[in-house]
Amino acid sequence: MLTAIYFSFITATSVGYGDVLPVGATRILAVAEAVAGLLIFGLLIAKFVSYRQDMLVREIHSVTFEERLDRVQTNLHLVVSELLAIAVLCDDGAARIERLGPRLETTTLVFTSELHAIHELLYNPQQAPDEPVLGAILANLASALNTLGEVLRCLPYNLRKSPALETGLQTLSALANDICADCVPQVYAPALTTWMDRIQQAARMIV
């Protein structure tokens, strides 16, 4: 019985039987050594796999984070372009002024979505963005808020007071007011905090 158990363990651990066959209590020691060797080998493999897995996860997160930043910058450019187009139409009277209200409401919804992403980036970052990239995002955000303020000054009072637009502007203002040097939990370079303060000032002009 003991011999059968011994051969079963040695076979299961793939150690091999060798030229010398242990007898008696030494079989227990041989089985223990075989199992310990298998465990150590398994731990080494698991450690290597875990290390490679962590590297792959970090690379995936890094790529995803960079794509998210690129998407935010692209969408902010689109928001600014749309606001500038609305401002031109409003100033020139090239379109019926009533049509600009719904168009501005839609643009405000997109703007709010991107501002949520920037707010999340500053308050709950997955990783710290590069300073030039963050500076470009904040500069675009300040430009978008200033352009929005110009559009609002051009619109008639009754269009500015539509419920959908008012709600969107209040949300925008509240989110942008949280972006300031003294508000965000992390410490940023002076150039970035200057943009943050400009964003807060611009936010106060849209409500």
PDB file of C-alpha atoms in Angstrom:
ATOM      1  CA  MET A   1       0.000   0.000   0.000  1.00  0.00           C
ATOM      2  CA  LEU A   2       2.727   2.456   0.989  1.00  0.00           C
ATOM      3  CA  THR A   3       4.667   1.564  -2.135  1.00  0.00           C
ATOM      4  CA  ALA A   4       1.627   2.282  -4.282  1.00  0.00           C
ATOM      5  CA  ILE A   5       1.102   5.644  -2.561  1.00  0.00           C
ATOM      6  CA  TYR A   6       4.760   6.518  -3.057  1.00  0.00           C
ATOM      7  CA  PHE A   7       4.721   5.709  -6.779  1.00  0.00           C
ATOM      8  CA  SER A   8       1.442   7.620  -7.179  1.00  0.00           C
ATOM      9  CA  PHE A   9       2.909  10.816  -5.675  1.00  0.00           C
ATOM     10  CA  ILE A  10       6.139  10.539  -7.648  1.00  0.00           C
ATOM     11  CA  THR A  11       4.215   9.957 -10.868  1.00  0.00           C
ATOM     12  CA  ALA A  12       1.847  12.885 -10.164  1.00  0.00           C
ATOM     13  CA  THR A  13       4.710  15.295  -9.506  1.00  0.00           C
ATOM     14  CA  SER A  14       6.564  14.192 -12.670  1.00  0.00           C
ATOM     15  CA  VAL A  15       9.847  13.983 -10.775  1.00  0.00           C
ATOM     16  CA  GLY A  16      10.965  10.578 -12.045  1.00  0.00           C
ATOM     17  CA  TYR A  17      11.981   7.515 -10.080  1.00  0.00           C
ATOM     18  CA  GLY A  18      15.745   7.584 -10.499  1.00  0.00           C
ATOM     19  CA  ASP A  19      18.189   4.698  -9.987  1.00  0.00           C
ATOM     20  CA  VAL A  20      17.792   4.532  -6.216  1.00  0.00           C
ATOM     21  CA  LEU A  21      14.462   3.521  -4.718  1.00  0.00           C
ATOM     22  CA  PRO A  22      13.933   4.847  -1.178  1.00  0.00           C
ATOM     23  CA  VAL A  23      12.559   2.473   1.397  1.00  0.00           C
ATOM     24  CA  GLY A  24      10.720   2.946   4.653  1.00  0.00           C
ATOM     25  CA  ALA A  25      10.392   6.427   6.106  1.00  0.00           C
ATOM     26  CA  THR A  26      12.649   7.895   3.415  1.00  0.00           C
ATOM     27  CA  ARG A  27       9.766   7.493   0.995  1.00  0.00           C
ATOM     28  CA  ILE A  28       7.834  10.102   2.999  1.00  0.00           C
ATOM     29  CA  LEU A  29      10.803  12.448   2.711  1.00  0.00           C
ATOM     30  CA  ALA A  30      11.047  11.798  -1.034  1.00  0.00           C
ATOM     31  CA  VAL A  31       7.350  12.540  -1.486  1.00  0.00           C
ATOM     32  CA  ALA A  32       7.662  15.756   0.572  1.00  0.00           C
ATOM     33  CA  GLU A  33      10.648  16.885  -1.491  1.00  0.00           C
ATOM     34  CA  ALA A  34       8.828  16.155  -4.743  1.00  0.00           C
ATOM     35  CA  VAL A  35       5.740  18.086  -3.663  1.00  0.00           C
ATOM     36  CA  ALA A  36       7.847  20.991  -2.333  1.00  0.00           C
ATOM     37  CA  GLY A  37       9.787  21.159  -5.592  1.00  0.00           C
ATOM     38  CA  LEU A  38       6.579  21.228  -7.585  1.00  0.00           C
ATOM     39  CA  LEU A  39       5.152  24.005  -5.383  1.00  0.00           C
ATOM     40  CA  ILE A  40       8.304  26.113  -5.694  1.00  0.00           C
ATOM     41  CA  PHE A  41       8.296  25.689  -9.465  1.00  0.00           C
ATOM     42  CA  GLY A  42       4.608  26.648  -9.581  1.00  0.00           C
ATOM     43  CA  LEU A  43       5.213  29.736  -7.442  1.00  0.00           C
ATOM     44  CA  LEU A  44       8.009  30.900  -9.730  1.00  0.00           C
ATOM     45  CA  ILE A  45       5.807  30.482 -12.803  1.00  0.00           C
ATOM     46  CA  ALA A  46       2.895  32.246 -11.073  1.00  0.00           C
ATOM     47  CA  LYS A  47       5.163  35.129 -10.043  1.00  0.00           C
ATOM     48  CA  PHE A  48       6.417  35.577 -13.586  1.00  0.00           C
ATOM     49  CA  VAL A  49       2.906  35.406 -15.049  1.00  0.00           C
ATOM     50  CA  SER A  50       1.634  37.903 -12.452  1.00  0.00           C
ATOM     51  CA  TYR A  51       4.453  40.329 -13.279  1.00  0.00           C
ATOM     52  CA  ARG A  52       3.740  40.103 -17.010  1.00  0.00           C
ATOM     53  CA  GLN A  53       0.023  40.506 -16.373  1.00  0.00           C
ATOM     54  CA  ASP A  54       0.604  43.660 -14.308  1.00  0.00           C
ATOM     55  CA  MET A  55       2.760  45.093 -17.093  1.00  0.00           C
ATOM     56  CA  LEU A  56       0.077  44.405 -19.692  1.00  0.00           C
ATOM     57  CA  VAL A  57      -2.647  45.927 -17.502  1.00  0.00           C
ATOM     58  CA  ARG A  58      -0.555  49.082 -16.974  1.00  0.00           C
ATOM     59  CA  GLU A  59       0.077  49.362 -20.710  1.00  0.00           C
ATOM     60  CA  ILE A  60      -3.632  48.955 -21.469  1.00  0.00           C
ATOM     61  CA  HIS A  61      -4.561  51.580 -18.859  1.00  0.00           C
ATOM     62  CA  SER A  62      -1.928  53.946 -20.240  1.00  0.00           C
ATOM     63  CA  VAL A  63      -3.223  53.599 -23.806  1.00  0.00           C
ATOM     64  CA  THR A  64      -6.832  53.980 -22.640  1.00  0.00           C
ATOM     65  CA  PHE A  65      -5.931  57.065 -20.595  1.00  0.00           C
ATOM     66  CA  GLU A  66      -4.126  58.699 -23.524  1.00  0.00           C
ATOM     67  CA  GLU A  67      -7.053  57.945 -25.830  1.00  0.00           C
ATOM     68  CA  ARG A  68      -9.398  59.521 -23.310  1.00  0.00           C
ATOM     69  CA  LEU A  69      -7.278  62.681 -23.176  1.00  0.00           C
ATOM     70  CA  ASP A  70      -7.163  62.860 -26.975  1.00  0.00           C
ATOM     71  CA  ARG A  71     -10.932  62.440 -27.139  1.00  0.00           C
ATOM     72  CA  VAL A  72     -11.497  65.231 -24.612  1.00  0.00           C
ATOM     73  CA  GLN A  73      -9.229  67.604 -26.553  1.00  0.00           C
ATOM     74  CA  THR A  74     -10.895  66.756 -29.867  1.00  0.00           C
ATOM     75  CA  ASN A  75     -14.393  67.224 -28.473  1.00  0.00           C
ATOM     76  CA  LEU A  76     -13.441  70.536 -26.872  1.00  0.00           C
ATOM     77  CA  HIS A  77     -12.162  71.758 -30.248  1.00  0.00           C
ATOM     78  CA  LEU A  78     -15.489  70.748 -31.781  1.00  0.00           C
ATOM     79  CA  VAL A  79     -17.399  72.567 -29.036  1.00  0.00           C
ATOM     80  CA  VAL A  80     -15.382  75.754 -29.576  1.00  0.00           C
ATOM     81  CA  SER A  81     -15.875  75.516 -33.358  1.00  0.00           C
ATOM     82  CA  GLU A  82     -19.623  75.084 -32.950  1.00  0.00           C
ATOM     83  CA  LEU A  83     -19.866  77.977 -30.485  1.00  0.00           C
ATOM     84  CA  LEU A  84     -17.912  80.224 -32.857  1.00  0.00           C
ATOM     85  CA  ALA A  85     -20.249  79.258 -35.703  1.00  0.00           C
ATOM     86  CA  ILE A  86     -23.277  80.094 -33.549  1.00  0.00           C
ATOM     87  CA  ALA A  87     -21.703  83.428 -32.572  1.00  0.00           C
ATOM     88  CA  VAL A  88     -21.128  84.343 -36.236  1.00  0.00           C
ATOM     89  CA  LEU A  89     -24.719  83.478 -37.145  1.00  0.00           C
ATOM     90  CA  CYS A  90     -26.000  85.450 -34.183  1.00  0.00           C
ATOM     91  CA  ASP A  91     -23.956  88.554 -35.028  1.00  0.00           C
ATOM     92  CA  ASP A  92     -24.614  88.497 -38.771  1.00  0.00           C
ATOM     93  CA  GLY A  93     -28.274  87.603 -38.558  1.00  0.00           C
ATOM     94  CA  ALA A  94     -27.655  85.016 -41.261  1.00  0.00           C
ATOM     95  CA  ALA A  95     -30.142  82.601 -39.716  1.00  0.00           C
ATOM     96  CA  ARG A  96     -33.366  82.911 -37.852  1.00  0.00           C
ATOM     97  CA  ILE A  97     -32.387  83.698 -34.299  1.00  0.00           C
ATOM     98  CA  GLU A  98     -34.923  81.201 -32.927  1.00  0.00           C
ATOM     99  CA  ARG A  99     -33.012  78.327 -34.507  1.00  0.00           C
ATOM    100  CA  LEU A 100     -29.883  79.152 -32.543  1.00  0.00           C
ATOM    101  CA  GLY A 101     -31.495  78.269 -29.209  1.00  0.00           C
ATOM    102  CA  PRO A 102     -31.893  74.504 -29.843  1.00  0.00           C
ATOM    103  CA  ARG A 103     -28.483  74.396 -31.496  1.00  0.00           C
ATOM    104  CA  LEU A 104     -26.888  76.005 -28.464  1.00  0.00           C
ATOM    105  CA  GLU A 105     -28.736  73.620 -26.137  1.00  0.00           C
ATOM    106  CA  THR A 106     -27.280  70.629 -27.986  1.00  0.00           C
ATOM    107  CA  THR A 107     -23.788  72.116 -27.900  1.00  0.00           C
ATOM    108  CA  THR A 108     -24.163  72.797 -24.185  1.00  0.00           C
ATOM    109  CA  LEU A 109     -25.029  69.138 -23.556  1.00  0.00           C
ATOM    110  CA  VAL A 110     -21.861  68.009 -25.356  1.00  0.00           C
ATOM    111  CA  PHE A 111     -19.849  70.648 -23.500  1.00  0.00           C
ATOM    112  CA  THR A 112     -21.225  69.428 -20.157  1.00  0.00           C
ATOM    113  CA  SER A 113     -20.231  65.858 -20.961  1.00  0.00           C
ATOM    114  CA  GLU A 114     -16.637  66.889 -21.684  1.00  0.00           C
ATOM    115  CA  LEU A 115     -16.524  69.066 -18.593  1.00  0.00           C
ATOM    116  CA  HIS A 116     -17.558  66.044 -16.524  1.00  0.00           C
ATOM    117  CA  ALA A 117     -14.594  64.161 -18.016  1.00  0.00           C
ATOM    118  CA  ILE A 118     -12.193  67.007 -17.163  1.00  0.00           C
ATOM    119  CA  HIS A 119     -13.633  67.278 -13.650  1.00  0.00           C
ATOM    120  CA  GLU A 120     -13.075  63.540 -13.172  1.00  0.00           C
ATOM    121  CA  LEU A 121      -9.561  63.889 -14.574  1.00  0.00           C
ATOM    122  CA  LEU A 122      -8.656  66.513 -11.967  1.00  0.00           C
ATOM    123  CA  TYR A 123     -10.428  65.021  -8.952  1.00  0.00           C
ATOM    124  CA  ASN A 124     -10.137  61.250  -9.536  1.00  0.00           C
ATOM    125  CA  PRO A 125      -7.278  60.714 -11.980  1.00  0.00           C
ATOM    126  CA  GLN A 126      -6.337  57.171 -13.003  1.00  0.00           C
ATOM    127  CA  GLN A 127      -2.846  58.554 -13.526  1.00  0.00           C
ATOM    128  CA  ALA A 128      -1.304  61.994 -13.710  1.00  0.00           C
ATOM    129  CA  PRO A 129      -1.494  63.462 -17.238  1.00  0.00           C
ATOM    130  CA  ASP A 130       1.521  65.169 -18.753  1.00  0.00           C
ATOM    131  CA  GLU A 131       1.649  68.857 -17.876  1.00  0.00           C
ATOM    132  CA  PRO A 132       1.602  70.115 -21.512  1.00  0.00           C
ATOM    133  CA  VAL A 133      -1.412  67.912 -22.309  1.00  0.00           C
ATOM    134  CA  LEU A 134      -3.332  69.062 -19.246  1.00  0.00           C
ATOM    135  CA  GLY A 135      -2.386  72.668 -20.011  1.00  0.00           C
ATOM    136  CA  ALA A 136      -3.788  72.341 -23.543  1.00  0.00           C
ATOM    137  CA  ILE A 137      -7.037  70.864 -22.202  1.00  0.00           C
ATOM    138  CA  LEU A 138      -7.461  73.646 -19.640  1.00  0.00           C
ATOM    139  CA  ALA A 139      -6.676  76.310 -22.254  1.00  0.00           C
ATOM    140  CA  ASN A 140      -9.304  74.856 -24.596  1.00  0.00           C
ATOM    141  CA  LEU A 141     -11.796  74.727 -21.747  1.00  0.00           C
ATOM    142  CA  ALA A 142     -11.200  78.384 -20.876  1.00  0.00           C
ATOM    143  CA  SER A 143     -11.580  79.320 -24.549  1.00  0.00           C
ATOM    144  CA  ALA A 144     -14.840  77.369 -24.802  1.00  0.00           C
ATOM    145  CA  LEU A 145     -16.283  79.059 -21.703  1.00  0.00           C
ATOM    146  CA  ASN A 146     -15.318  82.529 -22.944  1.00  0.00           C
ATOM    147  CA  THR A 147     -16.845  81.824 -26.353  1.00  0.00           C
ATOM    148  CA  LEU A 148     -20.004  80.527 -24.687  1.00  0.00           C
ATOM    149  CA  GLY A 149     -20.227  83.774 -22.723  1.00  0.00           C
ATOM    150  CA  GLU A 150     -20.002  85.782 -25.955  1.00  0.00           C
ATOM    151  CA  VAL A 151     -22.761  83.687 -27.538  1.00  0.00           C
ATOM    152  CA  LEU A 152     -25.021  84.161 -24.525  1.00  0.00           C
ATOM    153  CA  ARG A 153     -24.577  87.931 -24.667  1.00  0.00           C
ATOM    154  CA  CYS A 154     -25.700  87.842 -28.295  1.00  0.00           C
ATOM    155  CA  LEU A 155     -28.805  85.722 -27.705  1.00  0.00           C
ATOM    156  CA  PRO A 156     -32.141  87.361 -26.870  1.00  0.00           C
ATOM    157  CA  TYR A 157     -33.197  87.139 -23.239  1.00  0.00           C
ATOM    158  CA  ASN A 158     -36.102  84.759 -23.930  1.00  0.00           C
ATOM    159  CA  LEU A 159     -33.804  82.204 -25.600  1.00  0.00           C
ATOM    160  CA  ARG A 160     -31.309  82.392 -22.764  1.00  0.00           C
ATOM    161  CA  LYS A 161     -34.071  81.596 -20.299  1.00  0.00           C
ATOM    162  CA  SER A 162     -35.252  78.369 -21.910  1.00  0.00           C
ATOM    163  CA  PRO A 163     -35.441  75.628 -19.219  1.00  0.00           C
ATOM    164  CA  ALA A 164     -33.120  73.211 -21.040  1.00  0.00           C
ATOM    165  CA  LEU A 165     -30.446  75.838 -21.647  1.00  0.00           C
ATOM    166  CA  GLU A 166     -30.694  77.222 -18.118  1.00  0.00           C
ATOM    167  CA  THR A 167     -30.239  73.750 -16.633  1.00  0.00           C
ATOM    168  CA  GLY A 168     -27.255  73.050 -18.866  1.00  0.00           C
ATOM    169  CA  LEU A 169     -25.620  76.380 -18.042  1.00  0.00           C
ATOM    170  CA  GLN A 170     -26.099  75.869 -14.308  1.00  0.00           C
ATOM    171  CA  THR A 171     -24.463  72.436 -14.531  1.00  0.00           C
ATOM    172  CA  LEU A 172     -21.599  73.849 -16.589  1.00  0.00           C
ATOM    173  CA  SER A 173     -21.058  76.691 -14.156  1.00  0.00           C
ATOM    174  CA  ALA A 174     -21.113  74.402 -11.117  1.00  0.00           C
ATOM    175  CA  LEU A 175     -18.576  72.001 -12.623  1.00  0.00           C
ATOM    176  CA  ALA A 176     -16.296  74.766 -13.891  1.00  0.00           C
ATOM    177  CA  ASN A 177     -16.415  76.538 -10.523  1.00  0.00           C
ATOM    178  CA  ASP A 178     -14.832  73.434  -8.989  1.00  0.00           C
ATOM    179  CA  ILE A 179     -11.817  73.814 -11.284  1.00  0.00           C
ATOM    180  CA  CYS A 180      -9.552  76.235  -9.474  1.00  0.00           C
ATOM    181  CA  ALA A 181      -6.125  76.167  -7.877  1.00  0.00           C
ATOM    182  CA  ASP A 182      -7.573  76.016  -4.356  1.00  0.00           C
ATOM    183  CA  CYS A 183     -10.304  73.474  -5.205  1.00  0.00           C
ATOM    184  CA  VAL A 184      -8.556  70.515  -6.826  1.00  0.00           C
ATOM    185  CA  PRO A 185      -6.950  68.017  -4.415  1.00  0.00           C
ATOM    186  CA  GLN A 186      -3.563  67.916  -6.147  1.00  0.00           C
ATOM    187  CA  VAL A 187      -0.904  70.598  -6.471  1.00  0.00           C
ATOM    188  CA  TYR A 188      -0.203  71.684 -10.037  1.00  0.00           C
ATOM    189  CA  ALA A 189       2.350  73.958 -11.678  1.00  0.00           C
ATOM    190  CA  PRO A 190       1.670  77.731 -11.644  1.00  0.00           C
ATOM    191  CA  ALA A 191       0.928  77.764 -15.382  1.00  0.00           C
ATOM    192  CA  LEU A 192      -1.839  75.211 -14.865  1.00  0.00           C
ATOM    193  CA  THR A 193      -3.318  76.900 -11.807  1.00  0.00           C
ATOM    194  CA  THR A 194      -3.501  80.152 -13.774  1.00  0.00           C
ATOM    195  CA  TRP A 195      -5.676  78.424 -16.372  1.00  0.00           C
ATOM    196  CA  MET A 196      -7.809  76.929 -13.611  1.00  0.00           C
ATOM    197  CA  ASP A 197      -8.475  80.357 -12.124  1.00  0.00           C
ATOM    198  CA  ARG A 198      -9.357  81.727 -15.572  1.00  0.00           C
ATOM    199  CA  ILE A 199     -11.802  78.863 -16.018  1.00  0.00           C
ATOM    200  CA  GLN A 200     -13.468  79.691 -12.714  1.00  0.00           C
ATOM    201  CA  GLN A 201     -13.765  83.358 -13.684  1.00  0.00           C
ATOM    202  CA  ALA A 202     -15.278  82.457 -17.062  1.00  0.00           C
ATOM    203  CA  ALA A 203     -17.738  80.086 -15.381  1.00  0.00           C
ATOM    204  CA  ARG A 204     -19.164  82.937 -13.323  1.00  0.00           C
ATOM    205  CA  MET A 205     -20.009  84.849 -16.500  1.00  0.00           C
ATOM    206  CA  ILE A 206     -22.348  82.268 -18.017  1.00  0.00           C
ATOM    207  CA  VAL A 207     -25.101  82.276 -15.372  1.00  0.00           C
TER     208      VAL A 207
END
